[in-house]
């Protein structure tokens, strides 16, 4: 049985020994692919290094909305995208919970880079789903993934029509998250992904628990959902819908 961790930050492990242990545990659990997502120019080099060291790790480079408004990032981002032809663009997006001027402008610029380079994008969104959808309608991306999806079930069809994938994490197990579980049920099977946000959730190996929880919620065998989401992850990484 194979698993795919659709969103993590392996660069945040404090030491190589801890990262090595987490990756060994992931391999033992059957995790064969994952997206390691950068957040700002200071960690893109580490993300690239990790992707070169461990098989199955796809690097993602982007300016997270928490770092919006900083200068000098765009040229460096283009450089990293050229250095890693198989990289995705991310983690990028909009976050209304953070007062960072320039979020919308930086997000739009990165969507244009994703389109120009033909790269799939990994998106972050908090309480700004309408603006996110508006930008995506203009962007014409090959594919994008809404990490830690927290929008309404009703918006699923709109994002899916534009090429969206939907990634869910441990939050689907939390009490009072009925709307999130309804969104999980509404996501098209061929766009469904699962994530850990590692180092959280016990590292990339923790995606096995997320898949098991989703399978119980959806009434599907865990093995089937694992294989389905692993195939979806491989397709997304290649920018395919």
Short mmCIF file of N, CA and C in Angstrom, two decimals, residues 55-202:
data_model
loop_
_atom_site.label_atom_id
_atom_site.label_comp_id
_atom_site.label_asym_id
_atom_site.label_seq_id
_atom_site.Cartn_x
_atom_site.Cartn_y
_atom_site.Cartn_z
N UNK A 55 14.50 10.30 -2.00
CA UNK A 55 13.65 10.00 -3.16
C UNK A 55 12.18 10.24 -2.82
N UNK A 56 11.43 10.68 -3.82
CA UNK A 56 10.00 10.86 -3.63
C UNK A 56 9.58 12.20 -3.09
N UNK A 57 10.56 13.08 -2.80
CA UNK A 57 10.24 14.41 -2.26
C UNK A 57 10.22 15.42 -3.41
N UNK A 58 9.07 16.02 -3.65
CA UNK A 58 8.95 17.08 -4.66
C UNK A 58 9.10 18.43 -3.97
N UNK A 59 10.05 19.26 -4.40
CA UNK A 59 10.21 20.57 -3.76
C UNK A 59 9.16 21.56 -4.26
N UNK A 60 8.77 22.45 -3.38
CA UNK A 60 7.84 23.52 -3.71
C UNK A 60 8.44 24.83 -3.20
N UNK A 61 8.50 25.83 -4.06
CA UNK A 61 9.08 27.12 -3.69
C UNK A 61 8.02 28.21 -3.85
N UNK A 62 7.88 29.05 -2.82
CA UNK A 62 6.92 30.13 -2.90
C UNK A 62 7.03 31.05 -1.71
N UNK A 63 6.41 32.22 -1.85
CA UNK A 63 6.36 33.20 -0.77
C UNK A 63 5.02 33.08 -0.07
N UNK A 64 5.03 32.56 1.14
CA UNK A 64 3.83 32.38 1.96
C UNK A 64 3.24 33.76 2.29
N UNK A 65 1.92 33.87 2.39
CA UNK A 65 1.33 35.19 2.68
C UNK A 65 1.80 35.80 3.99
N UNK A 66 2.31 35.00 4.92
CA UNK A 66 2.83 35.58 6.16
C UNK A 66 4.09 36.40 5.92
N UNK A 67 4.70 36.24 4.75
CA UNK A 67 5.92 36.98 4.41
C UNK A 67 5.67 38.01 3.30
N UNK A 68 4.41 38.28 3.03
CA UNK A 68 4.05 39.21 1.95
C UNK A 68 4.64 40.59 2.20
N UNK A 69 4.92 41.30 1.12
CA UNK A 69 5.41 42.66 1.22
C UNK A 69 6.91 42.79 1.29
N UNK A 70 7.62 41.66 1.37
CA UNK A 70 9.08 41.72 1.39
C UNK A 70 9.61 41.96 -0.03
N UNK A 71 10.81 42.48 -0.11
CA UNK A 71 11.39 42.82 -1.41
C UNK A 71 12.38 41.75 -1.88
N UNK A 72 12.58 41.70 -3.19
CA UNK A 72 13.67 40.91 -3.75
C UNK A 72 13.42 39.44 -3.91
N UNK A 73 12.19 38.99 -3.69
CA UNK A 73 11.94 37.55 -3.72
C UNK A 73 11.68 37.01 -5.13
N UNK A 74 11.14 37.83 -6.02
CA UNK A 74 10.65 37.28 -7.28
C UNK A 74 11.78 36.73 -8.16
N UNK A 75 12.87 37.45 -8.26
CA UNK A 75 13.99 36.96 -9.06
C UNK A 75 14.56 35.68 -8.50
N UNK A 76 14.65 35.59 -7.18
CA UNK A 76 15.17 34.37 -6.56
C UNK A 76 14.21 33.20 -6.77
N UNK A 77 12.91 33.47 -6.72
CA UNK A 77 11.94 32.42 -6.95
C UNK A 77 12.05 31.87 -8.38
N UNK A 78 12.18 32.76 -9.33
CA UNK A 78 12.35 32.32 -10.71
C UNK A 78 13.62 31.46 -10.85
N UNK A 79 14.68 31.85 -10.15
CA UNK A 79 15.93 31.09 -10.20
C UNK A 79 15.72 29.67 -9.69
N UNK A 80 15.03 29.52 -8.55
CA UNK A 80 14.80 28.19 -7.99
C UNK A 80 13.90 27.35 -8.89
N UNK A 81 12.91 27.98 -9.51
CA UNK A 81 12.04 27.23 -10.42
C UNK A 81 12.82 26.73 -11.62
N UNK A 82 13.79 27.51 -12.08
CA UNK A 82 14.61 27.06 -13.20
C UNK A 82 15.56 25.94 -12.77
N UNK A 83 16.08 26.04 -11.54
CA UNK A 83 17.01 25.03 -11.05
C UNK A 83 16.33 23.68 -10.84
N UNK A 84 15.04 23.70 -10.55
CA UNK A 84 14.30 22.46 -10.25
C UNK A 84 13.11 22.35 -11.19
N UNK A 85 13.30 21.81 -12.38
CA UNK A 85 12.21 21.76 -13.36
C UNK A 85 10.98 20.98 -12.90
N UNK A 86 11.15 20.08 -11.93
CA UNK A 86 10.01 19.31 -11.44
C UNK A 86 9.34 19.91 -10.23
N UNK A 87 9.74 21.12 -9.82
CA UNK A 87 9.21 21.73 -8.61
C UNK A 87 7.82 22.31 -8.83
N UNK A 88 7.05 22.34 -7.76
CA UNK A 88 5.78 23.06 -7.73
C UNK A 88 6.03 24.47 -7.19
N UNK A 89 5.01 25.32 -7.30
CA UNK A 89 5.10 26.66 -6.76
C UNK A 89 4.21 26.73 -5.51
N UNK A 90 4.83 27.01 -4.37
CA UNK A 90 4.06 27.05 -3.14
C UNK A 90 4.96 26.98 -1.91
N UNK A 91 4.55 27.38 -0.88
CA UNK A 91 3.18 27.59 -0.44
C UNK A 91 2.82 29.06 -0.59
N UNK A 92 1.80 29.36 -1.34
CA UNK A 92 1.39 30.73 -1.60
C UNK A 92 -0.10 30.86 -1.31
N UNK A 93 -0.58 32.10 -1.22
CA UNK A 93 -2.02 32.25 -1.02
C UNK A 93 -2.41 33.54 -0.33
N UNK A 94 -3.55 33.46 0.36
CA UNK A 94 -4.14 34.61 1.05
C UNK A 94 -4.52 34.20 2.46
N UNK A 95 -4.29 35.11 3.41
CA UNK A 95 -4.60 34.81 4.82
C UNK A 95 -5.15 36.07 5.48
N UNK A 96 -6.48 36.12 5.61
CA UNK A 96 -7.14 37.29 6.18
C UNK A 96 -6.92 37.40 7.68
N UNK A 97 -6.39 36.33 8.29
CA UNK A 97 -6.11 36.38 9.73
C UNK A 97 -4.79 37.09 10.04
N UNK A 98 -4.01 37.38 9.02
CA UNK A 98 -2.71 38.05 9.18
C UNK A 98 -2.73 39.39 8.45
N UNK A 99 -2.37 40.42 9.14
CA UNK A 99 -2.35 41.75 8.54
C UNK A 99 -0.98 41.99 7.91
N UNK A 100 -0.85 41.53 6.66
CA UNK A 100 0.39 41.70 5.92
C UNK A 100 0.06 42.40 4.61
N UNK A 101 0.34 43.69 4.50
CA UNK A 101 0.09 44.39 3.24
C UNK A 101 0.85 43.73 2.09
N UNK A 102 0.24 43.72 0.92
CA UNK A 102 0.88 43.17 -0.27
C UNK A 102 0.53 41.73 -0.55
N UNK A 103 -0.32 41.13 0.28
CA UNK A 103 -0.66 39.72 0.06
C UNK A 103 -1.25 39.48 -1.33
N UNK A 104 -2.24 40.28 -1.69
CA UNK A 104 -2.94 40.06 -2.95
C UNK A 104 -1.99 40.24 -4.14
N UNK A 105 -1.17 41.28 -4.08
CA UNK A 105 -0.24 41.56 -5.16
C UNK A 105 0.79 40.43 -5.31
N UNK A 106 1.34 39.98 -4.18
CA UNK A 106 2.33 38.91 -4.23
C UNK A 106 1.70 37.60 -4.70
N UNK A 107 0.49 37.34 -4.27
CA UNK A 107 -0.20 36.13 -4.70
C UNK A 107 -0.44 36.16 -6.21
N UNK A 108 -0.94 37.28 -6.72
CA UNK A 108 -1.20 37.40 -8.15
C UNK A 108 0.08 37.23 -8.96
N UNK A 109 1.17 37.81 -8.47
CA UNK A 109 2.45 37.69 -9.19
C UNK A 109 2.92 36.25 -9.24
N UNK A 110 2.71 35.52 -8.16
CA UNK A 110 3.14 34.12 -8.13
C UNK A 110 2.23 33.21 -8.96
N UNK A 111 0.96 33.53 -9.02
CA UNK A 111 0.09 32.79 -9.92
C UNK A 111 0.54 32.97 -11.37
N UNK A 112 0.98 34.17 -11.70
CA UNK A 112 1.47 34.43 -13.05
C UNK A 112 2.74 33.62 -13.31
N UNK A 113 3.62 33.51 -12.30
CA UNK A 113 4.81 32.68 -12.45
C UNK A 113 4.44 31.22 -12.65
N UNK A 114 3.47 30.73 -11.87
CA UNK A 114 3.03 29.34 -12.02
C UNK A 114 2.51 29.09 -13.43
N UNK A 115 1.76 30.05 -13.95
CA UNK A 115 1.24 29.91 -15.32
C UNK A 115 2.38 29.95 -16.34
N UNK A 116 3.28 30.92 -16.17
CA UNK A 116 4.37 31.09 -17.13
C UNK A 116 5.31 29.88 -17.15
N UNK A 117 5.58 29.30 -15.97
CA UNK A 117 6.48 28.15 -15.89
C UNK A 117 5.74 26.82 -16.07
N UNK A 118 4.41 26.88 -16.13
CA UNK A 118 3.63 25.65 -16.27
C UNK A 118 3.71 24.75 -15.06
N UNK A 119 3.72 25.34 -13.85
CA UNK A 119 3.87 24.55 -12.62
C UNK A 119 2.57 24.50 -11.83
N UNK A 120 2.27 23.37 -11.22
CA UNK A 120 1.16 23.31 -10.28
C UNK A 120 1.48 24.14 -9.04
N UNK A 121 0.44 24.66 -8.39
CA UNK A 121 0.63 25.54 -7.24
C UNK A 121 -0.02 24.96 -5.99
N UNK A 122 0.66 25.12 -4.86
CA UNK A 122 0.16 24.69 -3.56
C UNK A 122 -0.32 25.94 -2.82
N UNK A 123 -1.61 25.95 -2.48
CA UNK A 123 -2.24 27.18 -1.99
C UNK A 123 -2.66 27.10 -0.52
N UNK A 124 -2.48 28.23 0.15
CA UNK A 124 -2.88 28.45 1.53
C UNK A 124 -4.02 29.48 1.52
N UNK A 125 -5.09 29.21 2.24
CA UNK A 125 -6.15 30.21 2.33
C UNK A 125 -6.79 30.16 3.71
N UNK A 126 -6.92 31.34 4.31
CA UNK A 126 -7.63 31.49 5.58
C UNK A 126 -8.60 32.66 5.45
N UNK A 127 -9.88 32.35 5.50
CA UNK A 127 -10.96 33.34 5.56
C UNK A 127 -10.92 34.35 4.42
N UNK A 128 -10.49 33.92 3.23
CA UNK A 128 -10.47 34.82 2.07
C UNK A 128 -10.77 34.04 0.80
N UNK A 129 -11.75 33.15 0.88
CA UNK A 129 -12.02 32.22 -0.20
C UNK A 129 -12.56 32.91 -1.45
N UNK A 130 -13.36 33.94 -1.26
CA UNK A 130 -13.89 34.65 -2.42
C UNK A 130 -12.80 35.30 -3.24
N UNK A 131 -11.87 35.97 -2.57
CA UNK A 131 -10.75 36.62 -3.28
C UNK A 131 -9.86 35.57 -3.93
N UNK A 132 -9.65 34.44 -3.26
CA UNK A 132 -8.83 33.38 -3.83
C UNK A 132 -9.46 32.85 -5.11
N UNK A 133 -10.75 32.60 -5.06
CA UNK A 133 -11.44 32.09 -6.25
C UNK A 133 -11.38 33.10 -7.39
N UNK A 134 -11.52 34.38 -7.07
CA UNK A 134 -11.44 35.41 -8.10
C UNK A 134 -10.09 35.41 -8.79
N UNK A 135 -9.01 35.30 -8.01
CA UNK A 135 -7.67 35.28 -8.59
C UNK A 135 -7.45 34.03 -9.44
N UNK A 136 -7.94 32.89 -8.97
CA UNK A 136 -7.76 31.66 -9.71
C UNK A 136 -8.54 31.67 -11.02
N UNK A 137 -9.67 32.32 -11.02
CA UNK A 137 -10.44 32.45 -12.26
C UNK A 137 -9.65 33.18 -13.34
N UNK A 138 -8.79 34.08 -12.93
CA UNK A 138 -7.98 34.86 -13.88
C UNK A 138 -6.69 34.14 -14.29
N UNK A 139 -6.26 33.18 -13.46
CA UNK A 139 -4.87 32.70 -13.56
C UNK A 139 -4.62 31.69 -14.69
N UNK A 140 -5.55 30.79 -14.93
CA UNK A 140 -5.32 29.77 -15.94
C UNK A 140 -4.20 28.82 -15.62
N UNK A 141 -4.18 28.29 -14.38
CA UNK A 141 -3.10 27.38 -13.97
C UNK A 141 -3.31 25.98 -14.52
N UNK A 142 -2.20 25.23 -14.68
CA UNK A 142 -2.35 23.83 -15.10
C UNK A 142 -3.05 22.99 -14.04
N UNK A 143 -2.76 23.26 -12.76
CA UNK A 143 -3.39 22.57 -11.64
C UNK A 143 -3.00 23.32 -10.37
N UNK A 144 -3.83 23.22 -9.35
CA UNK A 144 -3.50 23.80 -8.05
C UNK A 144 -4.11 22.92 -6.96
N UNK A 145 -3.54 23.02 -5.77
CA UNK A 145 -4.01 22.23 -4.64
C UNK A 145 -4.30 23.16 -3.46
N UNK A 146 -5.47 23.01 -2.88
CA UNK A 146 -5.86 23.78 -1.71
C UNK A 146 -5.48 22.97 -0.48
N UNK A 147 -4.38 23.37 0.12
CA UNK A 147 -3.85 22.61 1.26
C UNK A 147 -4.65 22.92 2.51
N UNK A 148 -4.87 21.88 3.32
CA UNK A 148 -5.66 22.05 4.54
C UNK A 148 -7.00 22.70 4.25
N UNK A 149 -7.71 22.17 3.25
CA UNK A 149 -8.92 22.84 2.77
C UNK A 149 -9.85 23.19 3.94
N UNK A 150 -10.25 24.47 3.97
CA UNK A 150 -11.15 24.94 5.01
C UNK A 150 -12.31 25.75 4.48
N UNK A 151 -12.51 25.70 3.17
CA UNK A 151 -13.64 26.41 2.57
C UNK A 151 -14.92 25.62 2.72
N UNK A 152 -15.98 26.15 2.17
CA UNK A 152 -17.28 25.50 2.29
C UNK A 152 -17.39 24.32 1.35
N UNK A 153 -18.27 23.36 1.66
CA UNK A 153 -18.52 22.27 0.72
C UNK A 153 -19.05 22.80 -0.63
N UNK A 154 -19.80 23.88 -0.58
CA UNK A 154 -20.40 24.42 -1.80
C UNK A 154 -19.36 24.96 -2.78
N UNK A 155 -18.21 25.42 -2.28
CA UNK A 155 -17.17 25.96 -3.15
C UNK A 155 -16.35 24.89 -3.87
N UNK A 156 -16.47 23.65 -3.41
CA UNK A 156 -15.67 22.57 -4.00
C UNK A 156 -15.85 22.51 -5.52
N UNK A 157 -17.09 22.59 -5.98
CA UNK A 157 -17.33 22.45 -7.42
C UNK A 157 -16.70 23.58 -8.21
N UNK A 158 -16.68 24.80 -7.63
CA UNK A 158 -16.09 25.94 -8.33
C UNK A 158 -14.58 25.79 -8.46
N UNK A 159 -13.92 25.38 -7.38
CA UNK A 159 -12.47 25.18 -7.44
C UNK A 159 -12.12 23.98 -8.33
N UNK A 160 -12.91 22.91 -8.25
CA UNK A 160 -12.63 21.73 -9.06
C UNK A 160 -12.72 22.05 -10.54
N UNK A 161 -13.66 22.90 -10.92
CA UNK A 161 -13.83 23.26 -12.33
C UNK A 161 -12.63 24.00 -12.88
N UNK A 162 -11.84 24.61 -12.00
CA UNK A 162 -10.65 25.36 -12.43
C UNK A 162 -9.38 24.52 -12.38
N UNK A 163 -9.49 23.27 -11.95
CA UNK A 163 -8.32 22.40 -11.87
C UNK A 163 -7.85 22.15 -10.45
N UNK A 164 -8.73 22.36 -9.46
CA UNK A 164 -8.32 22.25 -8.08
C UNK A 164 -8.29 20.84 -7.53
N UNK A 165 -7.27 20.58 -6.72
CA UNK A 165 -7.19 19.40 -5.86
C UNK A 165 -7.45 19.87 -4.43
N UNK A 166 -7.85 18.93 -3.56
CA UNK A 166 -8.25 19.28 -2.20
C UNK A 166 -7.52 18.37 -1.21
N UNK A 167 -6.75 18.98 -0.31
CA UNK A 167 -5.97 18.22 0.66
C UNK A 167 -6.53 18.43 2.06
N UNK A 168 -6.63 17.33 2.79
CA UNK A 168 -7.19 17.34 4.14
C UNK A 168 -6.20 16.72 5.12
N UNK A 169 -6.20 17.26 6.35
CA UNK A 169 -5.31 16.76 7.38
C UNK A 169 -6.07 16.26 8.59
N UNK A 170 -5.41 16.24 9.72
CA UNK A 170 -5.99 15.68 10.95
C UNK A 170 -7.23 16.43 11.42
N UNK A 171 -7.44 17.64 10.94
CA UNK A 171 -8.60 18.41 11.38
C UNK A 171 -9.91 17.70 11.10
N UNK A 172 -9.93 16.77 10.15
CA UNK A 172 -11.18 16.05 9.85
C UNK A 172 -11.64 15.20 11.02
N UNK A 173 -10.75 14.95 11.99
CA UNK A 173 -11.11 14.12 13.16
C UNK A 173 -11.59 14.96 14.33
N UNK A 174 -11.49 16.27 14.24
CA UNK A 174 -11.79 17.13 15.39
C UNK A 174 -13.30 17.27 15.63
N UNK A 175 -13.71 17.30 16.88
CA UNK A 175 -15.13 17.51 17.19
C UNK A 175 -15.61 18.86 16.64
N UNK A 176 -16.84 18.91 16.21
CA UNK A 176 -17.42 20.17 15.75
C UNK A 176 -17.03 20.57 14.35
N UNK A 177 -16.33 19.70 13.60
CA UNK A 177 -15.88 20.06 12.25
C UNK A 177 -16.76 19.40 11.19
N UNK A 178 -18.07 19.45 11.40
CA UNK A 178 -18.98 18.81 10.46
C UNK A 178 -18.90 19.42 9.07
N UNK A 179 -18.74 20.74 9.00
CA UNK A 179 -18.65 21.37 7.68
C UNK A 179 -17.40 20.89 6.93
N UNK A 180 -16.31 20.73 7.65
CA UNK A 180 -15.09 20.23 7.03
C UNK A 180 -15.28 18.80 6.53
N UNK A 181 -15.94 17.98 7.33
CA UNK A 181 -16.19 16.60 6.90
C UNK A 181 -17.15 16.55 5.72
N UNK A 182 -18.07 17.51 5.65
CA UNK A 182 -18.95 17.60 4.48
C UNK A 182 -18.15 17.98 3.24
N UNK A 183 -17.15 18.85 3.41
CA UNK A 183 -16.28 19.21 2.29
C UNK A 183 -15.48 18.01 1.82
N UNK A 184 -14.98 17.22 2.76
CA UNK A 184 -14.27 16.00 2.42
C UNK A 184 -15.15 15.09 1.56
N UNK A 185 -16.40 14.94 1.95
CA UNK A 185 -17.32 14.08 1.20
C UNK A 185 -17.64 14.66 -0.17
N UNK A 186 -17.58 15.98 -0.30
CA UNK A 186 -17.92 16.64 -1.57
C UNK A 186 -16.78 16.65 -2.56
N UNK A 187 -15.55 16.46 -2.10
CA UNK A 187 -14.38 16.54 -2.99
C UNK A 187 -14.40 15.39 -4.00
N UNK A 188 -14.16 15.68 -5.28
CA UNK A 188 -14.11 14.60 -6.28
C UNK A 188 -13.02 13.60 -5.93
N UNK A 189 -13.30 12.32 -6.11
CA UNK A 189 -12.35 11.28 -5.73
C UNK A 189 -11.02 11.44 -6.44
N UNK A 190 -11.04 11.91 -7.70
CA UNK A 190 -9.79 12.02 -8.45
C UNK A 190 -9.03 13.31 -8.15
N UNK A 191 -9.50 14.09 -7.16
CA UNK A 191 -8.79 15.30 -6.74
C UNK A 191 -8.50 15.28 -5.24
N UNK A 192 -8.63 14.15 -4.61
CA UNK A 192 -8.55 14.06 -3.16
C UNK A 192 -7.12 13.73 -2.72
N UNK A 193 -6.62 14.53 -1.75
CA UNK A 193 -5.28 14.35 -1.21
C UNK A 193 -5.32 14.46 0.31
N UNK A 194 -4.25 13.96 0.95
CA UNK A 194 -4.15 14.01 2.42
C UNK A 194 -2.76 14.48 2.81
N UNK A 195 -2.66 15.10 3.99
CA UNK A 195 -1.41 15.78 4.37
C UNK A 195 -1.16 15.68 5.86
N UNK A 196 0.11 16.00 6.23
CA UNK A 196 0.49 15.99 7.64
C UNK A 196 0.89 17.35 8.19
N UNK A 197 1.40 18.24 7.34
CA UNK A 197 2.03 19.48 7.79
C UNK A 197 3.25 19.16 8.66
N UNK A 198 3.89 18.01 8.41
CA UNK A 198 5.09 17.61 9.16
C UNK A 198 6.11 18.76 9.17
N UNK A 199 6.81 18.89 10.33
CA UNK A 199 6.98 17.96 11.43
C UNK A 199 5.75 17.66 12.29
N UNK A 200 4.62 18.34 12.12
CA UNK A 200 3.42 18.02 12.89
C UNK A 200 2.90 16.63 12.51
N UNK A 201 1.92 16.17 13.27
CA UNK A 201 1.19 14.92 12.99
C UNK A 201 2.07 13.69 12.96
N UNK A 202 3.18 13.72 13.72
CA UNK A 202 4.04 12.54 13.77
C UNK A 202 4.91 12.36 12.56
#
